[in-house]
Amino acid sequence: MKLFYYLEKNYKILYFFAMLAVALWVAYIKGWIFANFDSISAKEALALIEQKRYPIVDIRPKEQYEKGHIKGSLSLPFSTFPKSIGKLAPYKKSKIILYSKSGREGIDASRILIKEGFHPINVKSGILGLALVGANTKPELFTK
Protein backbone atom coordinates (compact mmCIF):
# COMPACT_ATOMS: atom_id res chain seq x y z
CA MET A 1 0.00 0.00 0.00
CA LYS A 2 2.89 2.33 0.77
CA LEU A 3 4.19 1.69 -2.74
CA PHE A 4 0.97 3.02 -4.29
CA TYR A 5 1.09 6.10 -2.09
CA TYR A 6 4.73 6.68 -3.03
CA LEU A 7 3.98 6.24 -6.74
CA GLU A 8 0.96 8.51 -6.57
CA LYS A 9 2.94 11.24 -4.84
CA ASN A 10 6.16 11.06 -6.86
CA TYR A 11 5.29 9.45 -10.18
CA LYS A 12 1.80 10.62 -11.07
CA ILE A 13 1.98 9.55 -14.73
CA LEU A 14 3.34 6.09 -13.85
CA TYR A 15 0.69 5.73 -11.14
CA PHE A 16 -2.03 6.78 -13.59
CA PHE A 17 -0.97 4.17 -16.16
CA ALA A 18 -0.63 1.47 -13.50
CA MET A 19 -4.19 2.15 -12.31
CA LEU A 20 -5.42 2.28 -15.90
CA ALA A 21 -3.82 -1.12 -16.57
CA VAL A 22 -5.51 -2.59 -13.49
CA ALA A 23 -8.89 -1.15 -14.54
CA LEU A 24 -8.53 -2.52 -18.08
CA TRP A 25 -7.52 -5.94 -16.76
CA VAL A 26 -10.59 -6.08 -14.50
CA ALA A 27 -12.85 -4.96 -17.36
CA TYR A 28 -11.41 -7.69 -19.61
CA ILE A 29 -11.82 -10.41 -16.96
CA LYS A 30 -15.43 -9.33 -16.37
CA GLY A 31 -16.14 -9.42 -20.10
CA TRP A 32 -16.96 -5.71 -20.23
CA ILE A 33 -14.42 -5.04 -22.99
CA PHE A 34 -13.07 -7.09 -25.89
CA ALA A 35 -16.01 -9.49 -25.58
CA ASN A 36 -16.90 -10.58 -29.11
CA PHE A 37 -19.80 -12.70 -27.87
CA ASP A 38 -23.21 -11.97 -26.38
CA SER A 39 -23.77 -11.82 -22.63
CA ILE A 40 -27.41 -11.70 -21.62
CA SER A 41 -29.42 -11.45 -18.43
CA ALA A 42 -31.07 -14.46 -16.85
CA LYS A 43 -34.48 -13.14 -17.91
CA GLU A 44 -33.37 -12.89 -21.56
CA ALA A 45 -31.80 -16.34 -21.34
CA LEU A 46 -34.98 -17.83 -19.91
CA ALA A 47 -36.94 -16.49 -22.89
CA LEU A 48 -34.45 -18.14 -25.28
CA ILE A 49 -34.48 -21.40 -23.31
CA GLU A 50 -38.28 -21.53 -23.43
CA GLN A 51 -38.16 -21.17 -27.24
CA LYS A 52 -36.06 -24.38 -27.38
CA ARG A 53 -34.15 -23.06 -30.42
CA TYR A 54 -30.61 -23.27 -29.05
CA PRO A 55 -28.61 -25.90 -27.19
CA ILE A 56 -27.90 -25.18 -23.52
CA VAL A 57 -24.50 -26.03 -22.03
CA ASP A 58 -23.78 -26.22 -18.29
CA ILE A 59 -20.06 -25.70 -17.66
CA ARG A 60 -20.12 -26.26 -13.89
CA PRO A 61 -18.37 -29.30 -12.35
CA LYS A 62 -20.22 -32.59 -12.87
CA GLU A 63 -21.11 -32.80 -9.15
CA GLN A 64 -22.90 -29.45 -9.29
CA TYR A 65 -24.66 -30.42 -12.51
CA GLU A 66 -25.96 -33.59 -10.86
CA LYS A 67 -27.35 -31.61 -7.90
CA GLY A 68 -29.41 -29.42 -10.21
CA HIS A 69 -29.35 -28.08 -13.74
CA ILE A 70 -31.52 -26.56 -16.42
CA LYS A 71 -33.72 -29.23 -17.95
CA GLY A 72 -32.28 -30.38 -21.27
CA SER A 73 -28.81 -28.91 -20.74
CA LEU A 74 -25.61 -30.68 -21.71
CA SER A 75 -22.86 -30.98 -19.08
CA LEU A 76 -19.40 -29.93 -20.30
CA PRO A 77 -17.40 -29.00 -17.18
CA PHE A 78 -15.10 -26.02 -17.66
CA SER A 79 -12.14 -28.01 -16.30
CA THR A 80 -12.30 -30.24 -19.39
CA PHE A 81 -13.96 -27.74 -21.69
CA PRO A 82 -11.23 -27.29 -24.34
CA LYS A 83 -11.03 -31.08 -24.79
CA SER A 84 -14.83 -31.48 -24.90
CA ILE A 85 -15.65 -28.89 -27.56
CA GLY A 86 -15.96 -31.64 -30.17
CA LYS A 87 -19.28 -32.64 -28.56
CA LEU A 88 -20.66 -29.28 -29.68
CA ALA A 89 -19.72 -29.77 -33.36
CA PRO A 90 -23.36 -30.37 -34.46
CA TYR A 91 -24.23 -26.92 -33.10
CA LYS A 92 -21.41 -24.95 -34.75
CA LYS A 93 -23.78 -22.93 -36.95
CA SER A 94 -26.24 -22.31 -34.12
CA LYS A 95 -25.99 -20.06 -31.11
CA ILE A 96 -25.14 -21.91 -27.89
CA ILE A 97 -26.41 -20.80 -24.47
CA LEU A 98 -23.69 -21.21 -21.82
CA TYR A 99 -24.15 -20.99 -18.09
CA SER A 100 -21.90 -21.50 -15.10
CA LYS A 101 -22.65 -20.97 -11.43
CA SER A 102 -22.57 -17.18 -11.52
CA GLY A 103 -21.49 -16.26 -15.07
CA ARG A 104 -17.73 -15.81 -14.60
CA GLU A 105 -16.53 -19.06 -16.20
CA GLY A 106 -19.04 -18.51 -18.99
CA ILE A 107 -16.95 -15.56 -20.16
CA ASP A 108 -13.82 -17.72 -20.45
CA ALA A 109 -15.73 -20.56 -22.12
CA SER A 110 -17.30 -18.10 -24.57
CA ARG A 111 -13.87 -16.81 -25.55
CA ILE A 112 -12.72 -20.38 -26.20
CA LEU A 113 -15.79 -21.12 -28.33
CA ILE A 114 -15.38 -17.94 -30.37
CA LYS A 115 -11.82 -18.98 -31.25
CA GLU A 116 -13.20 -22.33 -32.45
CA GLY A 117 -15.84 -20.71 -34.68
CA PHE A 118 -18.91 -21.12 -32.44
CA HIS A 119 -21.54 -18.52 -31.49
CA PRO A 120 -21.85 -18.56 -27.68
CA ILE A 121 -24.30 -16.61 -25.55
CA ASN A 122 -23.15 -16.26 -21.94
CA VAL A 123 -25.73 -16.00 -19.16
CA LYS A 124 -24.35 -13.17 -16.98
CA SER A 125 -25.68 -14.41 -13.65
CA GLY A 126 -25.34 -18.13 -14.36
CA ILE A 127 -27.66 -20.78 -13.00
CA LEU A 128 -28.22 -18.77 -9.83
CA GLY A 129 -29.84 -16.01 -11.85
CA LEU A 130 -31.72 -18.48 -14.04
CA ALA A 131 -33.20 -20.21 -11.00
CA LEU A 132 -34.27 -16.86 -9.54
CA VAL A 133 -36.21 -15.93 -12.69
CA GLY A 134 -38.00 -19.28 -12.75
CA ALA A 135 -35.96 -21.56 -14.99
CA ASN A 136 -36.86 -25.23 -14.73
CA THR A 137 -34.26 -26.63 -12.29
CA LYS A 138 -34.19 -29.35 -9.71
CA PRO A 139 -35.29 -28.20 -6.20
CA GLU A 140 -32.01 -29.39 -4.64
CA LEU A 141 -30.17 -26.61 -6.44
CA PHE A 142 -30.17 -24.16 -3.53
CA THR A 143 -29.44 -26.67 -0.78
CA LYS A 144 -25.89 -27.29 0.36
PDB file of C-alpha atoms in Angstrom:
ATOM      1  CA  MET A   1       0.000   0.000   0.000  1.00  0.00           C
ATOM      2  CA  LYS A   2       2.889   2.327   0.772  1.00  0.00           C
ATOM      3  CA  LEU A   3       4.189   1.691  -2.743  1.00  0.00           C
ATOM      4  CA  PHE A   4       0.970   3.019  -4.289  1.00  0.00           C
ATOM      5  CA  TYR A   5       1.085   6.103  -2.085  1.00  0.00           C
ATOM      6  CA  TYR A   6       4.727   6.683  -3.027  1.00  0.00           C
ATOM      7  CA  LEU A   7       3.978   6.244  -6.736  1.00  0.00           C
ATOM      8  CA  GLU A   8       0.964   8.512  -6.567  1.00  0.00           C
ATOM      9  CA  LYS A   9       2.935  11.238  -4.838  1.00  0.00           C
ATOM     10  CA  ASN A  10       6.160  11.065  -6.864  1.00  0.00           C
ATOM     11  CA  TYR A  11       5.291   9.451 -10.177  1.00  0.00           C
ATOM     12  CA  LYS A  12       1.795  10.618 -11.074  1.00  0.00           C
ATOM     13  CA  ILE A  13       1.978   9.546 -14.726  1.00  0.00           C
ATOM     14  CA  LEU A  14       3.342   6.094 -13.849  1.00  0.00           C
ATOM     15  CA  TYR A  15       0.692   5.730 -11.143  1.00  0.00           C
ATOM     16  CA  PHE A  16      -2.029   6.781 -13.593  1.00  0.00           C
ATOM     17  CA  PHE A  17      -0.969   4.167 -16.158  1.00  0.00           C
ATOM     18  CA  ALA A  18      -0.630   1.470 -13.497  1.00  0.00           C
ATOM     19  CA  MET A  19      -4.186   2.151 -12.311  1.00  0.00           C
ATOM     20  CA  LEU A  20      -5.423   2.277 -15.901  1.00  0.00           C
ATOM     21  CA  ALA A  21      -3.820  -1.118 -16.567  1.00  0.00           C
ATOM     22  CA  VAL A  22      -5.511  -2.590 -13.489  1.00  0.00           C
ATOM     23  CA  ALA A  23      -8.886  -1.150 -14.540  1.00  0.00           C
ATOM     24  CA  LEU A  24      -8.527  -2.523 -18.082  1.00  0.00           C
ATOM     25  CA  TRP A  25      -7.522  -5.944 -16.763  1.00  0.00           C
ATOM     26  CA  VAL A  26     -10.589  -6.078 -14.495  1.00  0.00           C
ATOM     27  CA  ALA A  27     -12.853  -4.961 -17.361  1.00  0.00           C
ATOM     28  CA  TYR A  28     -11.411  -7.692 -19.606  1.00  0.00           C
ATOM     29  CA  ILE A  29     -11.824 -10.405 -16.964  1.00  0.00           C
ATOM     30  CA  LYS A  30     -15.431  -9.333 -16.367  1.00  0.00           C
ATOM     31  CA  GLY A  31     -16.138  -9.419 -20.104  1.00  0.00           C
ATOM     32  CA  TRP A  32     -16.958  -5.707 -20.227  1.00  0.00           C
ATOM     33  CA  ILE A  33     -14.417  -5.045 -22.992  1.00  0.00           C
ATOM     34  CA  PHE A  34     -13.069  -7.094 -25.889  1.00  0.00           C
ATOM     35  CA  ALA A  35     -16.006  -9.494 -25.581  1.00  0.00           C
ATOM     36  CA  ASN A  36     -16.902 -10.579 -29.109  1.00  0.00           C
ATOM     37  CA  PHE A  37     -19.800 -12.704 -27.870  1.00  0.00           C
ATOM     38  CA  ASP A  38     -23.208 -11.966 -26.383  1.00  0.00           C
ATOM     39  CA  SER A  39     -23.770 -11.816 -22.629  1.00  0.00           C
ATOM     40  CA  ILE A  40     -27.406 -11.698 -21.623  1.00  0.00           C
ATOM     41  CA  SER A  41     -29.416 -11.447 -18.425  1.00  0.00           C
ATOM     42  CA  ALA A  42     -31.068 -14.462 -16.848  1.00  0.00           C
ATOM     43  CA  LYS A  43     -34.480 -13.144 -17.908  1.00  0.00           C
ATOM     44  CA  GLU A  44     -33.375 -12.886 -21.557  1.00  0.00           C
ATOM     45  CA  ALA A  45     -31.798 -16.342 -21.341  1.00  0.00           C
ATOM     46  CA  LEU A  46     -34.979 -17.834 -19.914  1.00  0.00           C
ATOM     47  CA  ALA A  47     -36.940 -16.487 -22.888  1.00  0.00           C
ATOM     48  CA  LEU A  48     -34.453 -18.143 -25.280  1.00  0.00           C
ATOM     49  CA  ILE A  49     -34.482 -21.405 -23.310  1.00  0.00           C
ATOM     50  CA  GLU A  50     -38.279 -21.531 -23.432  1.00  0.00           C
ATOM     51  CA  GLN A  51     -38.161 -21.171 -27.242  1.00  0.00           C
ATOM     52  CA  LYS A  52     -36.058 -24.378 -27.380  1.00  0.00           C
ATOM     53  CA  ARG A  53     -34.148 -23.057 -30.416  1.00  0.00           C
ATOM     54  CA  TYR A  54     -30.612 -23.270 -29.052  1.00  0.00           C
ATOM     55  CA  PRO A  55     -28.608 -25.904 -27.188  1.00  0.00           C
ATOM     56  CA  ILE A  56     -27.896 -25.185 -23.520  1.00  0.00           C
ATOM     57  CA  VAL A  57     -24.503 -26.030 -22.025  1.00  0.00           C
ATOM     58  CA  ASP A  58     -23.778 -26.216 -18.293  1.00  0.00           C
ATOM     59  CA  ILE A  59     -20.059 -25.698 -17.657  1.00  0.00           C
ATOM     60  CA  ARG A  60     -20.116 -26.261 -13.893  1.00  0.00           C
ATOM     61  CA  PRO A  61     -18.368 -29.296 -12.349  1.00  0.00           C
ATOM     62  CA  LYS A  62     -20.224 -32.592 -12.868  1.00  0.00           C
ATOM     63  CA  GLU A  63     -21.115 -32.804  -9.150  1.00  0.00           C
ATOM     64  CA  GLN A  64     -22.903 -29.447  -9.290  1.00  0.00           C
ATOM     65  CA  TYR A  65     -24.660 -30.423 -12.513  1.00  0.00           C
ATOM     66  CA  GLU A  66     -25.964 -33.587 -10.864  1.00  0.00           C
ATOM     67  CA  LYS A  67     -27.347 -31.608  -7.902  1.00  0.00           C
ATOM     68  CA  GLY A  68     -29.413 -29.423 -10.209  1.00  0.00           C
ATOM     69  CA  HIS A  69     -29.347 -28.083 -13.738  1.00  0.00           C
ATOM     70  CA  ILE A  70     -31.521 -26.561 -16.424  1.00  0.00           C
ATOM     71  CA  LYS A  71     -33.716 -29.226 -17.953  1.00  0.00           C
ATOM     72  CA  GLY A  72     -32.275 -30.384 -21.272  1.00  0.00           C
ATOM     73  CA  SER A  73     -28.813 -28.907 -20.736  1.00  0.00           C
ATOM     74  CA  LEU A  74     -25.609 -30.682 -21.708  1.00  0.00           C
ATOM     75  CA  SER A  75     -22.863 -30.976 -19.081  1.00  0.00           C
ATOM     76  CA  LEU A  76     -19.403 -29.926 -20.297  1.00  0.00           C
ATOM     77  CA  PRO A  77     -17.396 -28.996 -17.181  1.00  0.00           C
ATOM     78  CA  PHE A  78     -15.097 -26.022 -17.657  1.00  0.00           C
ATOM     79  CA  SER A  79     -12.142 -28.006 -16.297  1.00  0.00           C
ATOM     80  CA  THR A  80     -12.296 -30.243 -19.394  1.00  0.00           C
ATOM     81  CA  PHE A  81     -13.962 -27.740 -21.695  1.00  0.00           C
ATOM     82  CA  PRO A  82     -11.232 -27.287 -24.340  1.00  0.00           C
ATOM     83  CA  LYS A  83     -11.028 -31.077 -24.787  1.00  0.00           C
ATOM     84  CA  SER A  84     -14.831 -31.480 -24.901  1.00  0.00           C
ATOM     85  CA  ILE A  85     -15.647 -28.892 -27.563  1.00  0.00           C
ATOM     86  CA  GLY A  86     -15.960 -31.642 -30.167  1.00  0.00           C
ATOM     87  CA  LYS A  87     -19.276 -32.642 -28.562  1.00  0.00           C
ATOM     88  CA  LEU A  88     -20.658 -29.280 -29.685  1.00  0.00           C
ATOM     89  CA  ALA A  89     -19.721 -29.768 -33.360  1.00  0.00           C
ATOM     90  CA  PRO A  90     -23.361 -30.371 -34.460  1.00  0.00           C
ATOM     91  CA  TYR A  91     -24.229 -26.917 -33.099  1.00  0.00           C
ATOM     92  CA  LYS A  92     -21.413 -24.954 -34.745  1.00  0.00           C
ATOM     93  CA  LYS A  93     -23.778 -22.928 -36.949  1.00  0.00           C
ATOM     94  CA  SER A  94     -26.241 -22.314 -34.118  1.00  0.00           C
ATOM     95  CA  LYS A  95     -25.995 -20.060 -31.107  1.00  0.00           C
ATOM     96  CA  ILE A  96     -25.141 -21.911 -27.887  1.00  0.00           C
ATOM     97  CA  ILE A  97     -26.409 -20.799 -24.472  1.00  0.00           C
ATOM     98  CA  LEU A  98     -23.695 -21.214 -21.821  1.00  0.00           C
ATOM     99  CA  TYR A  99     -24.154 -20.992 -18.091  1.00  0.00           C
ATOM    100  CA  SER A 100     -21.904 -21.505 -15.103  1.00  0.00           C
ATOM    101  CA  LYS A 101     -22.652 -20.975 -11.431  1.00  0.00           C
ATOM    102  CA  SER A 102     -22.572 -17.180 -11.521  1.00  0.00           C
ATOM    103  CA  GLY A 103     -21.485 -16.265 -15.065  1.00  0.00           C
ATOM    104  CA  ARG A 104     -17.728 -15.808 -14.605  1.00  0.00           C
ATOM    105  CA  GLU A 105     -16.534 -19.062 -16.202  1.00  0.00           C
ATOM    106  CA  GLY A 106     -19.038 -18.515 -18.992  1.00  0.00           C
ATOM    107  CA  ILE A 107     -16.951 -15.563 -20.157  1.00  0.00           C
ATOM    108  CA  ASP A 108     -13.818 -17.719 -20.454  1.00  0.00           C
ATOM    109  CA  ALA A 109     -15.731 -20.558 -22.122  1.00  0.00           C
ATOM    110  CA  SER A 110     -17.303 -18.096 -24.572  1.00  0.00           C
ATOM    111  CA  ARG A 111     -13.872 -16.809 -25.547  1.00  0.00           C
ATOM    112  CA  ILE A 112     -12.717 -20.384 -26.199  1.00  0.00           C
ATOM    113  CA  LEU A 113     -15.788 -21.125 -28.326  1.00  0.00           C
ATOM    114  CA  ILE A 114     -15.378 -17.936 -30.371  1.00  0.00           C
ATOM    115  CA  LYS A 115     -11.818 -18.983 -31.250  1.00  0.00           C
ATOM    116  CA  GLU A 116     -13.201 -22.333 -32.451  1.00  0.00           C
ATOM    117  CA  GLY A 117     -15.843 -20.709 -34.676  1.00  0.00           C
ATOM    118  CA  PHE A 118     -18.910 -21.119 -32.439  1.00  0.00           C
ATOM    119  CA  HIS A 119     -21.536 -18.519 -31.494  1.00  0.00           C
ATOM    120  CA  PRO A 120     -21.852 -18.562 -27.681  1.00  0.00           C
ATOM    121  CA  ILE A 121     -24.299 -16.613 -25.549  1.00  0.00           C
ATOM    122  CA  ASN A 122     -23.147 -16.264 -21.940  1.00  0.00           C
ATOM    123  CA  VAL A 123     -25.728 -15.996 -19.156  1.00  0.00           C
ATOM    124  CA  LYS A 124     -24.347 -13.171 -16.982  1.00  0.00           C
ATOM    125  CA  SER A 125     -25.681 -14.408 -13.654  1.00  0.00           C
ATOM    126  CA  GLY A 126     -25.342 -18.132 -14.363  1.00  0.00           C
ATOM    127  CA  ILE A 127     -27.663 -20.776 -13.005  1.00  0.00           C
ATOM    128  CA  LEU A 128     -28.219 -18.774  -9.832  1.00  0.00           C
ATOM    129  CA  GLY A 129     -29.837 -16.007 -11.853  1.00  0.00           C
ATOM    130  CA  LEU A 130     -31.720 -18.479 -14.039  1.00  0.00           C
ATOM    131  CA  ALA A 131     -33.201 -20.211 -10.997  1.00  0.00           C
ATOM    132  CA  LEU A 132     -34.272 -16.863  -9.544  1.00  0.00           C
ATOM    133  CA  VAL A 133     -36.211 -15.934 -12.694  1.00  0.00           C
ATOM    134  CA  GLY A 134     -38.003 -19.275 -12.746  1.00  0.00           C
ATOM    135  CA  ALA A 135     -35.965 -21.561 -14.990  1.00  0.00           C
ATOM    136  CA  ASN A 136     -36.864 -25.231 -14.726  1.00  0.00           C
ATOM    137  CA  THR A 137     -34.260 -26.628 -12.290  1.00  0.00           C
ATOM    138  CA  LYS A 138     -34.186 -29.353  -9.706  1.00  0.00           C
ATOM    139  CA  PRO A 139     -35.291 -28.195  -6.204  1.00  0.00           C
ATOM    140  CA  GLU A 140     -32.013 -29.391  -4.638  1.00  0.00           C
ATOM    141  CA  LEU A 141     -30.174 -26.610  -6.443  1.00  0.00           C
ATOM    142  CA  PHE A 142     -30.168 -24.164  -3.531  1.00  0.00           C
ATOM    143  CA  THR A 143     -29.441 -26.668  -0.782  1.00  0.00           C
ATOM    144  CA  LYS A 144     -25.888 -27.291   0.363  1.00  0.00           C
TER     145      LYS A 144
END
